[in-house]
PDB file of N, CA and C in Angstrom:
ATOM      1  N   UNK A  19       0.876  -1.179   0.163  1.00  0.00           N
ATOM      2  CA  UNK A  19      -0.048   0.110  -0.045  1.00  0.00           C
ATOM      3  C   UNK A  19       0.940   1.256   0.079  1.00  0.00           C
ATOM      4  N   UNK A  20       0.523   2.189  -0.782  1.00  0.00           N
ATOM      5  CA  UNK A  20       1.281   3.440  -1.003  1.00  0.00           C
ATOM      6  C   UNK A  20       0.555   4.460  -0.510  1.00  0.00           C
ATOM      7  N   UNK A  21       1.136   5.290   0.514  1.00  0.00           N
ATOM      8  CA  UNK A  21       0.532   6.402   1.283  1.00  0.00           C
ATOM      9  C   UNK A  21       0.918   7.602   0.496  1.00  0.00           C
ATOM     10  N   UNK A  22       0.059   8.316  -0.106  1.00  0.00           N
ATOM     11  CA  UNK A  22       0.306   9.499  -0.813  1.00  0.00           C
ATOM     12  C   UNK A  22       0.893  10.605   0.048  1.00  0.00           C
ATOM     13  N   UNK A  23       1.813  11.357  -0.408  1.00  0.00           N
ATOM     14  CA  UNK A  23       2.478  12.390   0.200  1.00  0.00           C
ATOM     15  C   UNK A  23       1.752  13.701  -0.260  1.00  0.00           C
ATOM     16  N   UNK A  24       1.151  14.443   0.717  1.00  0.00           N
ATOM     17  CA  UNK A  24       0.409  15.685   0.261  1.00  0.00           C
ATOM     18  C   UNK A  24       1.489  16.707  -0.345  1.00  0.00           C
ATOM     19  N   UNK A  25       0.981  17.517  -1.337  1.00  0.00           N
ATOM     20  CA  UNK A  25       1.785  18.520  -2.073  1.00  0.00           C
ATOM     21  C   UNK A  25       2.498  19.402  -0.884  1.00  0.00           C
ATOM     22  N   UNK A  26       3.728  19.615  -1.084  1.00  0.00           N
ATOM     23  CA  UNK A  26       4.358  20.557  -0.115  1.00  0.00           C
ATOM     24  C   UNK A  26       4.752  20.060   1.254  1.00  0.00           C
ATOM     25  N   UNK A  27       4.599  18.853   1.447  1.00  0.00           N
ATOM     26  CA  UNK A  27       4.982  18.097   2.660  1.00  0.00           C
ATOM     27  C   UNK A  27       6.304  18.190   2.813  1.00  0.00           C
ATOM     28  N   UNK A  28       7.312  18.262   1.965  1.00  0.00           N
ATOM     29  CA  UNK A  28       8.841  18.321   2.073  1.00  0.00           C
ATOM     30  C   UNK A  28       9.189  19.695   2.178  1.00  0.00           C
ATOM     31  N   UNK A  29       8.519  20.763   1.939  1.00  0.00           N
ATOM     32  CA  UNK A  29       8.977  21.978   1.969  1.00  0.00           C
ATOM     33  C   UNK A  29       8.951  22.598   3.315  1.00  0.00           C
ATOM     34  N   UNK A  30       9.809  23.352   3.616  1.00  0.00           N
ATOM     35  CA  UNK A  30       9.923  24.067   4.910  1.00  0.00           C
ATOM     36  C   UNK A  30       9.060  25.405   4.669  1.00  0.00           C
ATOM     37  N   UNK A  31       8.245  25.435   5.785  1.00  0.00           N
ATOM     38  CA  UNK A  31       7.396  26.801   5.774  1.00  0.00           C
ATOM     39  C   UNK A  31       8.298  28.151   5.808  1.00  0.00           C
ATOM     40  N   UNK A  32       8.197  29.042   4.886  1.00  0.00           N
ATOM     41  CA  UNK A  32       8.917  30.099   4.826  1.00  0.00           C
ATOM     42  C   UNK A  32       8.785  30.999   6.038  1.00  0.00           C
ATOM     43  N   UNK A  33       7.744  31.139   6.637  1.00  0.00           N
ATOM     44  CA  UNK A  33       7.566  31.934   7.954  1.00  0.00           C
ATOM     45  C   UNK A  33       8.260  31.219   9.023  1.00  0.00           C
ATOM     46  N   UNK A  34       8.228  29.952   9.090  1.00  0.00           N
ATOM     47  CA  UNK A  34       8.875  29.204  10.238  1.00  0.00           C
ATOM     48  C   UNK A  34      10.430  29.294   9.973  1.00  0.00           C
ATOM     49  N   UNK A  35      10.812  29.109   8.881  1.00  0.00           N
ATOM     50  CA  UNK A  35      12.345  29.280   8.576  1.00  0.00           C
ATOM     51  C   UNK A  35      12.834  30.610   8.798  1.00  0.00           C
ATOM     52  N   UNK A  36      11.987  31.645   8.388  1.00  0.00           N
ATOM     53  CA  UNK A  36      12.289  33.005   8.786  1.00  0.00           C
ATOM     54  C   UNK A  36      12.605  33.308  10.357  1.00  0.00           C
ATOM     55  N   UNK A  37      11.477  32.877  11.048  1.00  0.00           N
ATOM     56  CA  UNK A  37      11.626  32.959  12.469  1.00  0.00           C
ATOM     57  C   UNK A  37      12.683  32.089  12.988  1.00  0.00           C
ATOM     58  N   UNK A  38      12.963  30.999  12.584  1.00  0.00           N
ATOM     59  CA  UNK A  38      14.203  30.308  13.069  1.00  0.00           C
ATOM     60  C   UNK A  38      15.472  31.040  12.767  1.00  0.00           C
ATOM     61  N   UNK A  39      15.530  31.608  11.545  1.00  0.00           N
ATOM     62  CA  UNK A  39      16.857  32.276  11.234  1.00  0.00           C
ATOM     63  C   UNK A  39      16.980  33.534  12.237  1.00  0.00           C
ATOM     64  N   UNK A  40      16.068  34.109  12.385  1.00  0.00           N
ATOM     65  CA  UNK A  40      16.023  35.405  13.306  1.00  0.00           C
ATOM     66  C   UNK A  40      16.274  34.955  14.718  1.00  0.00           C
ATOM     67  N   UNK A  41      15.663  33.903  15.225  1.00  0.00           N
ATOM     68  CA  UNK A  41      15.904  33.544  16.538  1.00  0.00           C
ATOM     69  C   UNK A  41      17.336  32.976  16.786  1.00  0.00           C
ATOM     70  N   UNK A  42      18.004  32.224  15.805  1.00  0.00           N
ATOM     71  CA  UNK A  42      19.205  31.678  15.885  1.00  0.00           C
ATOM     72  C   UNK A  42      20.238  32.880  15.687  1.00  0.00           C
ATOM     73  N   UNK A  43      20.043  33.873  14.948  1.00  0.00           N
ATOM     74  CA  UNK A  43      21.025  34.994  14.871  1.00  0.00           C
ATOM     75  C   UNK A  43      20.999  35.711  16.019  1.00  0.00           C
ATOM     76  N   UNK A  44      19.796  36.121  16.632  1.00  0.00           N
ATOM     77  CA  UNK A  44      19.761  36.758  17.986  1.00  0.00           C
ATOM     78  C   UNK A  44      20.430  36.037  18.951  1.00  0.00           C
ATOM     79  N   UNK A  45      20.404  34.779  19.167  1.00  0.00           N
ATOM     80  CA  UNK A  45      20.820  33.846  20.155  1.00  0.00           C
ATOM     81  C   UNK A  45      22.425  33.876  19.910  1.00  0.00           C
ATOM     82  N   UNK A  46      22.928  33.831  18.749  1.00  0.00           N
ATOM     83  CA  UNK A  46      24.391  33.951  18.547  1.00  0.00           C
ATOM     84  C   UNK A  46      25.014  35.199  18.857  1.00  0.00           C
ATOM     85  N   UNK A  47      24.214  36.285  18.525  1.00  0.00           N
ATOM     86  CA  UNK A  47      24.753  37.769  18.819  1.00  0.00           C
ATOM     87  C   UNK A  47      24.810  37.853  20.345  1.00  0.00           C
ATOM     88  N   UNK A  48      23.740  37.370  21.039  1.00  0.00           N
ATOM     89  CA  UNK A  48      23.730  37.545  22.493  1.00  0.00           C
ATOM     90  C   UNK A  48      24.842  36.556  23.081  1.00  0.00           C
ATOM     91  N   UNK A  49      25.023  35.314  22.748  1.00  0.00           N
ATOM     92  CA  UNK A  49      26.198  34.641  23.247  1.00  0.00           C
ATOM     93  C   UNK A  49      27.486  35.271  22.900  1.00  0.00           C
ATOM     94  N   UNK A  50      27.707  35.860  21.871  1.00  0.00           N
ATOM     95  CA  UNK A  50      29.136  36.196  21.463  1.00  0.00           C
ATOM     96  C   UNK A  50      29.274  37.622  22.353  1.00  0.00           C
ATOM     97  N   UNK A  51      28.383  38.353  22.569  1.00  0.00           N
ATOM     98  CA  UNK A  51      28.570  39.618  23.438  1.00  0.00           C
ATOM     99  C   UNK A  51      29.534  40.599  22.819  1.00  0.00           C
ATOM    100  N   UNK A  52      29.765  40.495  21.358  1.00  0.00           N
ATOM    101  CA  UNK A  52      30.439  41.531  20.675  1.00  0.00           C
ATOM    102  C   UNK A  52      29.959  41.527  19.187  1.00  0.00           C
ATOM    103  N   UNK A  53      30.196  42.511  18.360  1.00  0.00           N
ATOM    104  CA  UNK A  53      29.768  42.416  16.959  1.00  0.00           C
ATOM    105  C   UNK A  53      30.434  41.167  16.300  1.00  0.00           C
ATOM    106  N   UNK A  54      29.539  40.657  15.478  1.00  0.00           N
ATOM    107  CA  UNK A  54      29.990  39.442  14.625  1.00  0.00           C
ATOM    108  C   UNK A  54      29.961  39.830  13.197  1.00  0.00           C
ATOM    109  N   UNK A  55      30.926  39.331  12.399  1.00  0.00           N
ATOM    110  CA  UNK A  55      30.948  39.675  11.002  1.00  0.00           C
ATOM    111  C   UNK A  55      29.807  38.891  10.394  1.00  0.00           C
ATOM    112  N   UNK A  56      29.235  39.320   9.227  1.00  0.00           N
ATOM    113  CA  UNK A  56      27.964  38.763   8.686  1.00  0.00           C
ATOM    114  C   UNK A  56      28.295  37.457   8.197  1.00  0.00           C
ATOM    115  N   UNK A  57      29.359  37.096   7.536  1.00  0.00           N
ATOM    116  CA  UNK A  57      29.586  35.777   6.995  1.00  0.00           C
ATOM    117  C   UNK A  57      29.742  34.834   8.007  1.00  0.00           C
ATOM    118  N   UNK A  58      30.521  35.306   9.269  1.00  0.00           N
ATOM    119  CA  UNK A  58      30.755  34.271  10.274  1.00  0.00           C
ATOM    120  C   UNK A  58      29.477  34.066  10.995  1.00  0.00           C
ATOM    121  N   UNK A  59      28.402  35.032  11.250  1.00  0.00           N
ATOM    122  CA  UNK A  59      27.306  34.836  11.820  1.00  0.00           C
ATOM    123  C   UNK A  59      26.501  33.807  10.871  1.00  0.00           C
ATOM    124  N   UNK A  60      26.541  34.044   9.648  1.00  0.00           N
ATOM    125  CA  UNK A  60      25.749  33.074   8.661  1.00  0.00           C
ATOM    126  C   UNK A  60      26.252  31.554   8.987  1.00  0.00           C
ATOM    127  N   UNK A  61      27.573  31.491   9.084  1.00  0.00           N
ATOM    128  CA  UNK A  61      27.999  30.132   9.398  1.00  0.00           C
ATOM    129  C   UNK A  61      27.599  29.488  10.641  1.00  0.00           C
ATOM    130  N   UNK A  62      27.429  30.295  11.661  1.00  0.00           N
ATOM    131  CA  UNK A  62      27.057  29.855  12.933  1.00  0.00           C
ATOM    132  C   UNK A  62      25.564  29.421  12.857  1.00  0.00           C
ATOM    133  N   UNK A  63      24.758  30.448  12.273  1.00  0.00           N
ATOM    134  CA  UNK A  63      23.402  29.970  12.139  1.00  0.00           C
ATOM    135  C   UNK A  63      23.032  28.760  11.235  1.00  0.00           C
ATOM    136  N   UNK A  64      23.733  28.815  10.152  1.00  0.00           N
ATOM    137  CA  UNK A  64      23.636  27.605   9.236  1.00  0.00           C
ATOM    138  C   UNK A  64      23.878  26.305  10.017  1.00  0.00           C
ATOM    139  N   UNK A  65      24.839  26.347  10.734  1.00  0.00           N
ATOM    140  CA  UNK A  65      25.289  25.074  11.398  1.00  0.00           C
ATOM    141  C   UNK A  65      24.262  24.565  12.432  1.00  0.00           C
ATOM    142  N   UNK A  66      23.430  25.588  12.988  1.00  0.00           N
ATOM    143  CA  UNK A  66      22.509  25.213  14.008  1.00  0.00           C
ATOM    144  C   UNK A  66      21.002  25.050  13.319  1.00  0.00           C
ATOM    145  N   UNK A  67      20.777  25.587  12.232  1.00  0.00           N
ATOM    146  CA  UNK A  67      19.540  25.594  11.517  1.00  0.00           C
ATOM    147  C   UNK A  67      18.953  24.139  11.189  1.00  0.00           C
ATOM    148  N   UNK A  68      17.776  24.015  11.238  1.00  0.00           N
ATOM    149  CA  UNK A  68      17.188  22.612  11.298  1.00  0.00           C
ATOM    150  C   UNK A  68      17.222  22.088   9.754  1.00  0.00           C
ATOM    151  N   UNK A  69      17.192  23.029   8.695  1.00  0.00           N
ATOM    152  CA  UNK A  69      17.615  22.563   7.222  1.00  0.00           C
ATOM    153  C   UNK A  69      18.515  23.508   6.705  1.00  0.00           C
ATOM    154  N   UNK A  70      18.677  23.298   5.324  1.00  0.00           N
ATOM    155  CA  UNK A  70      19.516  24.016   4.769  1.00  0.00           C
ATOM    156  C   UNK A  70      18.866  25.564   4.465  1.00  0.00           C
ATOM    157  N   UNK A  71      19.987  26.701   4.723  1.00  0.00           N
ATOM    158  CA  UNK A  71      19.413  27.833   4.439  1.00  0.00           C
ATOM    159  C   UNK A  71      20.285  28.397   3.474  1.00  0.00           C
ATOM    160  N   UNK A  72      19.700  29.452   2.652  1.00  0.00           N
ATOM    161  CA  UNK A  72      20.398  30.169   1.543  1.00  0.00           C
ATOM    162  C   UNK A  72      20.912  31.423   2.121  1.00  0.00           C
ATOM    163  N   UNK A  73      21.971  31.918   1.682  1.00  0.00           N
ATOM    164  CA  UNK A  73      22.724  33.010   2.046  1.00  0.00           C
ATOM    165  C   UNK A  73      21.581  34.312   1.879  1.00  0.00           C
ATOM    166  N   UNK A  74      20.842  34.236   0.860  1.00  0.00           N
ATOM    167  CA  UNK A  74      19.960  35.294   0.516  1.00  0.00           C
ATOM    168  C   UNK A  74      18.786  35.405   1.676  1.00  0.00           C
ATOM    169  N   UNK A  75      18.403  34.129   1.899  1.00  0.00           N
ATOM    170  CA  UNK A  75      17.343  34.127   3.116  1.00  0.00           C
ATOM    171  C   UNK A  75      17.928  34.620   4.335  1.00  0.00           C
ATOM    172  N   UNK A  76      19.147  34.246   4.682  1.00  0.00           N
ATOM    173  CA  UNK A  76      19.791  34.751   5.873  1.00  0.00           C
ATOM    174  C   UNK A  76      19.908  36.356   5.978  1.00  0.00           C
ATOM    175  N   UNK A  77      20.482  36.785   4.854  1.00  0.00           N
ATOM    176  CA  UNK A  77      20.485  38.335   4.512  1.00  0.00           C
ATOM    177  C   UNK A  77      19.082  39.054   4.663  1.00  0.00           C
ATOM    178  N   UNK A  78      18.163  38.333   4.103  1.00  0.00           N
ATOM    179  CA  UNK A  78      16.806  38.910   4.269  1.00  0.00           C
ATOM    180  C   UNK A  78      16.300  39.077   5.757  1.00  0.00           C
ATOM    181  N   UNK A  79      16.504  37.855   6.417  1.00  0.00           N
ATOM    182  CA  UNK A  79      16.147  37.834   7.826  1.00  0.00           C
ATOM    183  C   UNK A  79      16.932  38.966   8.680  1.00  0.00           C
ATOM    184  N   UNK A  80      18.299  39.211   8.300  1.00  0.00           N
ATOM    185  CA  UNK A  80      19.082  40.178   9.096  1.00  0.00           C
ATOM    186  C   UNK A  80      18.580  41.600   8.823  1.00  0.00           C
ATOM    187  N   UNK A  81      17.984  41.863   7.496  1.00  0.00           N
ATOM    188  CA  UNK A  81      17.437  42.923   7.131  1.00  0.00           C
ATOM    189  C   UNK A  81      16.207  43.317   7.878  1.00  0.00           C
ATOM    190  N   UNK A  82      15.396  42.210   8.044  1.00  0.00           N
ATOM    191  CA  UNK A  82      14.282  42.347   8.885  1.00  0.00           C
ATOM    192  C   UNK A  82      14.544  42.890  10.494  1.00  0.00           C
ATOM    193  N   UNK A  83      15.623  42.170  10.863  1.00  0.00           N
ATOM    194  CA  UNK A  83      16.010  42.466  12.217  1.00  0.00           C
ATOM    195  C   UNK A  83      16.490  43.836  12.248  1.00  0.00           C
ATOM    196  N   UNK A  84      17.137  44.397  11.367  1.00  0.00           N
ATOM    197  CA  UNK A  84      17.602  45.821  11.374  1.00  0.00           C
ATOM    198  C   UNK A  84      16.485  46.723  11.297  1.00  0.00           C
ATOM    199  N   UNK A  85      15.459  46.475  10.328  1.00  0.00           N
ATOM    200  CA  UNK A  85      14.163  47.295  10.153  1.00  0.00           C
ATOM    201  C   UNK A  85      13.530  47.380  11.591  1.00  0.00           C
ATOM    202  N   UNK A  86      13.343  46.173  12.255  1.00  0.00           N
ATOM    203  CA  UNK A  86      12.605  46.197  13.596  1.00  0.00           C
ATOM    204  C   UNK A  86      13.340  46.728  14.709  1.00  0.00           C
ATOM    205  N   UNK A  87      14.676  47.114  14.402  1.00  0.00           N
ATOM    206  CA  UNK A  87      15.554  47.743  15.488  1.00  0.00           C
ATOM    207  C   UNK A  87      16.125  46.758  16.402  1.00  0.00           C
ATOM    208  N   UNK A  88      16.176  45.479  16.089  1.00  0.00           N
ATOM    209  CA  UNK A  88      16.860  44.395  16.984  1.00  0.00           C
ATOM    210  C   UNK A  88      18.276  44.352  16.924  1.00  0.00           C
ATOM    211  N   UNK A  89      18.843  44.721  15.717  1.00  0.00           N
ATOM    212  CA  UNK A  89      20.278  44.516  15.422  1.00  0.00           C
ATOM    213  C   UNK A  89      20.826  45.924  14.946  1.00  0.00           C
ATOM    214  N   UNK A  90      22.085  46.158  15.104  1.00  0.00           N
ATOM    215  CA  UNK A  90      22.550  47.306  14.596  1.00  0.00           C
ATOM    216  C   UNK A  90      23.746  46.773  13.632  1.00  0.00           C
ATOM    217  N   UNK A  91      23.950  47.635  12.594  1.00  0.00           N
ATOM    218  CA  UNK A  91      25.048  47.117  11.507  1.00  0.00           C
ATOM    219  C   UNK A  91      26.292  48.219  11.545  1.00  0.00           C
ATOM    220  N   UNK A  92      27.342  47.570  11.458  1.00  0.00           N
ATOM    221  CA  UNK A  92      28.582  48.395  11.407  1.00  0.00           C
ATOM    222  C   UNK A  92      29.434  47.996  10.324  1.00  0.00           C
ATOM    223  N   UNK A  93      29.503  48.850   9.260  1.00  0.00           N
ATOM    224  CA  UNK A  93      30.154  48.701   7.925  1.00  0.00           C
ATOM    225  C   UNK A  93      31.689  48.740   8.162  1.00  0.00           C
ATOM    226  N   UNK A  94      32.432  47.725   7.608  1.00  0.00           N
ATOM    227  CA  UNK A  94      34.020  47.748   7.743  1.00  0.00           C
ATOM    228  C   UNK A  94      34.332  48.124   6.360  1.00  0.00           C
ATOM    229  N   UNK A  95      34.651  49.448   6.160  1.00  0.00           N
ATOM    230  CA  UNK A  95      34.807  49.877   4.792  1.00  0.00           C
ATOM    231  C   UNK A  95      36.501  49.666   4.483  1.00  0.00           C
ATOM    232  N   UNK A  96      37.216  49.632   5.383  1.00  0.00           N
ATOM    233  CA  UNK A  96      38.716  49.447   5.360  1.00  0.00           C
ATOM    234  C   UNK A  96      39.139  48.042   5.301  1.00  0.00           C
ATOM    235  N   UNK A  97      38.326  47.020   5.284  1.00  0.00           N
ATOM    236  CA  UNK A  97      38.713  45.625   5.381  1.00  0.00           C
ATOM    237  C   UNK A  97      39.140  45.155   4.042  1.00  0.00           C
ATOM    238  N   UNK A  98      40.323  44.507   3.912  1.00  0.00           N
ATOM    239  CA  UNK A  98      40.784  43.818   2.742  1.00  0.00           C
ATOM    240  C   UNK A  98      40.216  42.457   2.393  1.00  0.00           C
ATOM    241  N   UNK A  99      39.576  41.965   3.458  1.00  0.00           N
ATOM    242  CA  UNK A  99      38.941  40.530   3.341  1.00  0.00           C
ATOM    243  C   UNK A  99      37.828  40.655   2.376  1.00  0.00           C
ATOM    244  N   UNK A 100      37.598  39.507   1.769  1.00  0.00           N
ATOM    245  CA  UNK A 100      36.467  39.519   0.582  1.00  0.00           C
ATOM    246  C   UNK A 100      35.677  38.397   1.133  1.00  0.00           C
ATOM    247  N   UNK A 101      34.358  38.754   1.338  1.00  0.00           N
ATOM    248  CA  UNK A 101      33.404  37.720   1.740  1.00  0.00           C
ATOM    249  C   UNK A 101      32.660  37.152   0.333  1.00  0.00           C
ATOM    250  N   UNK A 102      32.264  36.082   0.453  1.00  0.00           N
ATOM    251  CA  UNK A 102      31.496  35.572  -0.637  1.00  0.00           C
ATOM    252  C   UNK A 102      29.983  36.471  -0.921  1.00  0.00           C
ATOM    253  N   UNK A 103      29.799  36.399  -2.185  1.00  0.00           N
ATOM    254  CA  UNK A 103      28.432  37.062  -2.442  1.00  0.00           C
ATOM    255  C   UNK A 103      27.319  36.140  -1.969  1.00  0.00           C
ATOM    256  N   UNK A 104      26.324  36.829  -1.171  1.00  0.00           N
ATOM    257  CA  UNK A 104      25.878  38.282  -1.140  1.00  0.00           C
ATOM    258  C   UNK A 104      26.363  38.947   0.101  1.00  0.00           C
ATOM    259  N   UNK A 105      27.210  38.406   0.805  1.00  0.00           N
ATOM    260  CA  UNK A 105      27.735  38.813   2.227  1.00  0.00           C
ATOM    261  C   UNK A 105      28.607  40.147   1.948  1.00  0.00           C
ATOM    262  N   UNK A 106      28.587  40.986   2.891  1.00  0.00           N
ATOM    263  CA  UNK A 106      29.206  42.368   2.734  1.00  0.00           C
ATOM    264  C   UNK A 106      30.261  42.414   4.021  1.00  0.00           C
ATOM    265  N   UNK A 107      31.213  43.158   3.826  1.00  0.00           N
ATOM    266  CA  UNK A 107      32.036  43.485   4.899  1.00  0.00           C
ATOM    267  C   UNK A 107      31.363  44.421   6.083  1.00  0.00           C
ATOM    268  N   UNK A 108      30.606  43.656   6.895  1.00  0.00           N
ATOM    269  CA  UNK A 108      29.756  44.255   8.057  1.00  0.00           C
ATOM    270  C   UNK A 108      29.746  43.521   9.184  1.00  0.00           C
ATOM    271  N   UNK A 109      29.509  44.127  10.304  1.00  0.00           N
ATOM    272  CA  UNK A 109      29.233  43.322  11.542  1.00  0.00           C
ATOM    273  C   UNK A 109      27.936  43.641  12.020  1.00  0.00           C
ATOM    274  N   UNK A 110      27.386  42.701  12.716  1.00  0.00           N
ATOM    275  CA  UNK A 110      25.946  42.923  13.297  1.00  0.00           C
ATOM    276  C   UNK A 110      26.342  42.946  14.905  1.00  0.00           C
ATOM    277  N   UNK A 111      25.709  43.771  15.531  1.00  0.00           N
ATOM    278  CA  UNK A 111      25.618  44.032  16.968  1.00  0.00           C
ATOM    279  C   UNK A 111      24.186  43.837  17.443  1.00  0.00           C
ATOM    280  N   UNK A 112      23.810  43.253  18.569  1.00  0.00           N
ATOM    281  CA  UNK A 112      22.522  43.058  19.161  1.00  0.00           C
ATOM    282  C   UNK A 112      22.214  44.392  19.795  1.00  0.00           C
ATOM    283  N   UNK A 113      21.031  44.950  19.756  1.00  0.00           N
ATOM    284  CA  UNK A 113      20.505  46.082  20.307  1.00  0.00           C
ATOM    285  C   UNK A 113      19.506  45.513  21.481  1.00  0.00           C
ATOM    286  N   UNK A 114      19.914  46.072  22.689  1.00  0.00           N
ATOM    287  CA  UNK A 114      19.089  45.689  23.853  1.00  0.00           C
ATOM    288  C   UNK A 114      18.701  46.841  24.754  1.00  0.00           C
TER     289      UNK A 114
END
């Protein structure tokens, strides 16, 4: 007997993934107690996420946190380090 899988059963709900990304990012920023470079924060969040996350989804989640006033961004304009696209040379700091 074959049990049919409902359409979309294997997809991660976008709202749940966004909430998870935001929660993990805030948790890692709280634990670090200092500004964290965007690419390094992505690596930490991706390691703890339930599923695969895209860099664009992470950047979008961080932009929502910035808009909500939960995180502050510090641009590193003097850095010679090159981060992979879409990451920029910037640091996130938790606003409390």
